[in-house]
CSV table of C-alpha atoms in Angstrom, one decimal:
chain,number,residue,atom,x,y,z
A,123,GLY,CA,124.9,134.1,101.5
A,124,GLU,CA,123.1,135.0,98.3
A,125,ASN,CA,119.3,135.6,98.3
A,126,VAL,CA,117.6,135.2,94.9
A,127,GLU,CA,114.0,136.3,94.5
A,128,GLN,CA,112.0,135.5,91.4
A,129,HIS,CA,108.7,136.9,90.3
A,130,PRO,CA,106.1,136.1,89.3
A,131,SER,CA,105.6,132.5,90.5
A,132,THR,CA,103.0,131.8,87.8
A,133,LEU,CA,102.5,133.5,84.5
A,134,SER,CA,99.9,132.9,81.8
A,135,VAL,CA,100.1,134.5,78.4
A,136,GLN,CA,98.4,134.2,75.1
A,137,GLU,CA,100.3,132.6,72.3
A,138,GLY,CA,102.3,135.2,70.4
A,139,ASP,CA,102.5,137.6,73.4
A,140,SER,CA,105.6,138.4,75.4
A,141,ALA,CA,106.5,137.0,78.8
A,142,VAL,CA,108.8,138.7,81.3
A,143,ILE,CA,110.3,137.1,84.4
A,144,LYS,CA,112.3,139.1,86.9
A,145,CYS,CA,114.9,138.1,89.5
A,146,THR,CA,116.7,140.1,92.2
A,147,TYR,CA,119.8,139.1,94.1
A,148,SER,CA,121.6,140.4,97.1
A,149,ASP,CA,125.3,139.6,96.7
A,150,SER,CA,127.2,142.1,94.5
A,151,ALA,CA,130.0,139.5,94.1
A,152,SER,CA,127.7,137.4,91.9
A,153,ASN,CA,129.1,137.5,88.4
A,154,TYR,CA,127.1,135.0,86.3
A,155,PHE,CA,123.4,134.9,85.7
A,156,PRO,CA,121.9,131.9,83.9
A,157,TRP,CA,118.3,131.1,83.1
A,158,TYR,CA,117.1,127.5,83.0
A,159,LYS,CA,114.0,125.9,81.6
A,160,GLN,CA,112.6,122.8,83.3
A,161,GLU,CA,109.9,120.6,81.7
A,162,LEU,CA,107.9,118.2,83.8
A,163,GLY,CA,110.0,115.3,85.0
A,164,LYS,CA,113.2,116.5,83.5
A,165,GLY,CA,116.3,118.3,84.6
A,166,PRO,CA,116.8,122.0,84.0
A,167,GLN,CA,118.3,123.1,80.7
A,168,LEU,CA,120.3,126.3,80.2
A,169,ILE,CA,118.5,128.6,77.8
A,170,ILE,CA,120.5,131.8,78.1
A,171,ASP,CA,123.0,133.4,80.3
A,172,ILE,CA,124.7,136.7,80.9
A,173,ARG,CA,127.9,137.7,82.6
A,174,SER,CA,128.4,140.7,84.8
A,175,ASN,CA,130.2,142.7,82.3
A,176,VAL,CA,127.3,142.7,79.8
A,177,GLY,CA,124.0,144.5,80.1
A,178,GLU,CA,121.9,142.6,77.6
A,179,LYS,CA,122.1,139.4,75.5
A,180,LYS,CA,119.7,138.1,72.9
A,181,ASP,CA,119.2,134.7,71.3
A,182,GLN,CA,116.3,134.6,68.8
A,183,ARG,CA,113.1,135.0,70.8
A,184,ILE,CA,114.9,135.0,74.2
A,185,ALA,CA,116.7,137.9,75.8
A,186,VAL,CA,118.2,138.6,79.2
A,187,THR,CA,118.9,142.0,80.7
A,188,LEU,CA,121.1,142.7,83.7
A,189,ASN,CA,121.2,145.8,85.9
A,190,LYS,CA,124.1,145.3,88.3
A,191,THR,CA,123.6,148.5,90.1
A,192,ALA,CA,120.1,147.6,91.0
A,193,LYS,CA,121.0,143.9,91.3
A,194,HIS,CA,118.2,142.6,89.1
A,195,PHE,CA,118.0,140.7,85.9
A,196,SER,CA,115.1,139.7,83.7
A,197,LEU,CA,114.2,137.0,81.1
A,198,HIS,CA,112.2,138.2,78.1
A,199,ILE,CA,110.5,135.7,75.7
A,200,THR,CA,108.8,137.2,72.7
A,201,GLU,CA,106.3,135.6,70.3
A,202,THR,CA,105.6,132.9,72.9
A,203,GLN,CA,104.6,129.4,71.7
A,204,PRO,CA,102.9,126.6,73.5
A,205,GLU,CA,106.2,124.7,73.7
A,206,ASP,CA,107.6,127.6,75.8
A,207,SER,CA,105.3,126.3,78.6
A,208,ALA,CA,107.5,125.1,81.4
A,209,VAL,CA,109.0,126.2,84.7
A,210,TYR,CA,111.8,128.8,84.4
A,211,PHE,CA,114.5,129.3,87.1
A,212,CYS,CA,116.9,132.1,87.3
A,213,ALA,CA,120.2,131.6,89.1
A,214,THR,CA,123.3,133.5,90.2
A,215,LYS,CA,126.9,132.3,90.6
A,216,ARG,CA,129.4,133.4,93.1
A,217,GLY,CA,132.7,131.6,93.2
A,218,ASN,CA,131.8,127.9,92.5
A,219,GLN,CA,128.4,128.1,94.0
A,220,PHE,CA,125.0,128.5,92.2
A,221,TYR,CA,122.0,130.0,93.8
A,222,PHE,CA,118.5,129.5,92.4
A,223,GLY,CA,115.3,131.5,92.3
A,224,THR,CA,112.1,129.9,93.3
A,225,GLY,CA,110.8,129.3,89.8
A,226,THR,CA,108.1,130.7,87.5
A,227,SER,CA,105.6,128.4,85.9
A,228,LEU,CA,104.8,129.8,82.5
A,229,THR,CA,101.7,128.7,80.6
A,230,VAL,CA,101.3,129.8,77.0
A,231,ILE,CA,97.6,129.5,76.0
A,232,PRO,CA,97.1,128.5,72.3
B,216,GLY,CA,126.9,120.8,74.2
B,217,ALA,CA,128.0,119.1,77.3
B,218,VAL,CA,125.9,116.1,78.2
B,219,VAL,CA,125.2,114.7,81.7
B,220,SER,CA,123.3,111.5,82.2
B,221,GLN,CA,121.7,110.0,85.3
B,222,HIS,CA,120.8,106.4,86.1
B,223,PRO,CA,118.3,105.3,86.9
B,224,SER,CA,115.7,107.8,85.8
B,225,TRP,CA,113.3,106.5,88.4
B,226,VAL,CA,113.5,104.0,91.2
B,227,ILE,CA,111.1,102.6,93.8
B,228,CYS,CA,112.6,101.1,96.9
B,229,LYS,CA,111.3,99.9,100.3
B,230,SER,CA,111.9,101.6,103.6
B,231,GLY,CA,115.2,100.7,105.2
B,232,THR,CA,117.0,99.8,102.0
B,233,SER,CA,119.7,101.8,100.2
B,234,VAL,CA,119.6,103.1,96.7
B,235,LYS,CA,122.5,104.3,94.5
B,236,ILE,CA,122.1,107.0,91.8
B,237,GLU,CA,124.8,107.5,89.2
B,238,CYS,CA,125.7,110.8,87.5
B,239,ARG,CA,127.9,110.7,84.4
B,240,SER,CA,129.5,113.4,82.2
B,241,LEU,CA,129.5,111.9,78.7
B,242,ASP,CA,131.7,114.2,76.7
B,243,PHE,CA,133.7,116.2,79.2
B,244,GLN,CA,135.7,115.8,82.4
B,245,ALA,CA,133.6,116.8,85.4
B,246,THR,CA,136.0,118.3,87.9
B,247,THR,CA,133.0,119.4,90.0
B,248,MET,CA,129.6,117.8,90.4
B,249,PHE,CA,126.7,119.1,92.3
B,250,TRP,CA,123.8,117.1,93.8
B,251,TYR,CA,120.4,118.8,94.2
B,252,ARG,CA,117.1,117.7,95.6
B,253,GLN,CA,113.8,119.1,94.3
B,254,PHE,CA,110.4,118.8,95.8
B,255,PRO,CA,107.2,119.2,93.7
B,256,LYS,CA,106.7,122.7,92.5
B,257,GLN,CA,109.8,123.9,94.4
B,258,SER,CA,113.2,125.1,93.5
B,259,LEU,CA,116.4,123.1,93.5
B,260,MET,CA,118.0,122.7,96.9
B,261,LEU,CA,121.8,122.1,96.8
B,262,MET,CA,122.7,119.1,98.9
B,263,ALA,CA,126.4,118.8,98.3
B,264,THR,CA,129.3,119.7,96.0
B,265,SER,CA,132.0,117.1,95.1
B,266,ASN,CA,135.3,117.6,93.5
B,267,GLU,CA,137.0,114.6,91.8
B,268,GLY,CA,139.1,112.7,94.3
B,269,SER,CA,138.0,114.7,97.3
B,270,LYS,CA,135.4,114.3,99.9
B,271,ALA,CA,132.1,116.0,99.2
B,272,THR,CA,131.1,119.3,100.9
B,273,TYR,CA,127.6,119.0,102.3
B,274,GLU,CA,125.2,121.9,102.8
B,275,GLN,CA,124.0,122.7,106.2
B,276,GLY,CA,121.2,120.3,107.3
B,277,VAL,CA,122.1,117.5,104.9
B,278,GLU,CA,123.1,114.3,106.7
B,279,LYS,CA,126.4,113.1,105.2
B,280,ASP,CA,126.0,109.7,106.6
B,281,LYS,CA,122.6,109.3,105.0
B,282,PHE,CA,123.5,110.8,101.6
B,283,LEU,CA,126.8,109.3,100.6
B,284,ILE,CA,128.5,110.9,97.7
B,285,ASN,CA,131.5,109.5,95.8
B,286,HIS,CA,133.2,111.3,93.0
B,287,ALA,CA,135.8,108.7,92.2
B,288,SER,CA,136.5,109.7,88.6
B,289,LEU,CA,136.3,112.7,86.3
B,290,THR,CA,133.2,111.2,84.6
B,291,LEU,CA,131.2,109.6,87.5
B,292,SER,CA,129.7,110.7,90.7
B,293,THR,CA,127.3,108.6,92.8
B,294,LEU,CA,124.7,109.5,95.4
B,295,THR,CA,123.7,106.6,97.8
B,296,VAL,CA,120.6,107.2,99.9
B,297,THR,CA,121.1,104.9,102.9
B,298,SER,CA,118.4,103.4,105.0
B,299,ALA,CA,115.8,105.2,102.9
B,300,HIS,CA,112.5,106.5,104.4
B,301,PRO,CA,109.4,107.8,102.7
B,302,GLU,CA,110.4,111.4,103.4
B,303,ASP,CA,113.5,110.8,101.2
B,304,SER,CA,111.2,110.5,98.2
B,305,SER,CA,112.1,113.3,95.9
B,306,PHE,CA,113.5,114.2,92.5
B,307,TYR,CA,117.4,114.1,92.7
B,308,ILE,CA,119.3,116.1,90.0
B,309,CYS,CA,123.0,116.2,89.5
B,310,SER,CA,125.0,118.8,87.5
B,311,ALA,CA,128.6,119.2,86.5
B,312,THR,CA,131.2,121.7,85.5
B,313,GLY,CA,134.6,121.0,84.3
B,314,ALA,CA,137.4,120.9,81.8
B,315,GLY,CA,136.6,122.2,78.4
B,316,LEU,CA,133.6,124.1,79.6
B,317,SER,CA,133.3,127.8,80.5
B,318,PHE,CA,134.1,128.4,84.1
B,319,TYR,CA,130.6,129.8,84.4
B,320,GLU,CA,128.5,127.0,83.0
B,321,GLN,CA,127.0,123.9,84.7
B,322,TYR,CA,125.0,121.3,82.9
B,323,PHE,CA,122.3,119.3,84.5
B,324,GLY,CA,121.4,115.6,84.3
B,325,PRO,CA,117.8,114.6,83.6
B,326,GLY,CA,117.1,113.8,87.2
B,327,THR,CA,116.1,110.6,89.1
B,328,ARG,CA,112.7,110.2,90.7
B,329,LEU,CA,113.1,108.3,94.0
B,330,THR,CA,110.0,106.8,95.6
B,331,VAL,CA,110.4,105.1,99.0
B,332,THR,CA,107.5,102.9,100.0
C-alpha cells in the first residue's frame, strides 16, 4: 500500500514569515494530492489540492508544488498569520482510497 | 462547497453501552462515506469505507462486529460503537465523496468526540 511521510512534525514561525511542509509518498499510481487544515476539536478542511498532471497550484497565500518523479509534494504558506496556526495533513489518493501523512503542528508566533 | 455534518459532536457513555454516530451529507448525494478514528496528536486512521446500499469494507484490524456501519441512504451513514469500552474513547470523523463533486474530493464532517467512562 501507500506510505506517506510528512515533515516536520512541528513548525514554529514568526508572523509574516513563510512556512513549508513536505510530504513524500511511495505509490506512483497516486494521482491526487490534497492538503487539509485541522483546528483543535474540528474535522479537517481542504485548503488546497493538486492533481498529478500539474506541477504547481497557488491560491492567495497558499501554494502546493508536486514533483511526481521524486514522489514528493509541498505546502507553502506565505505571510503567515496567527490564524494559520493549526495541524496540517497531506494526503494522497489512489483509486478510491486516501492515505494521510502524520501531520504538522504549525504555530505562528505574533 | 459540500457540507458534511455529524451528530452528536460529543458524547459520554458508560462501559458496556452502545452509541450511534450519524454522518450526513447536506447538499450532495454521498455515494461513498469513510469513517476515521483519530487519537490525540495523531493522524487519521481509516476504519471503513461504505458505499450506499452495500456492506462496509473494514480496514485490517477493525472489528466489524464492534463498529457497525450502515450507509442506508445517499445522505446518511451511521457508526454504532457496540459494547463500548474506555479504549474506544477517541475522535471519530466521517468524510464523503459523491455525485456532483469532483471524483478526487472528499469532505469531512466536524467529528464526534466519544468518551467512554
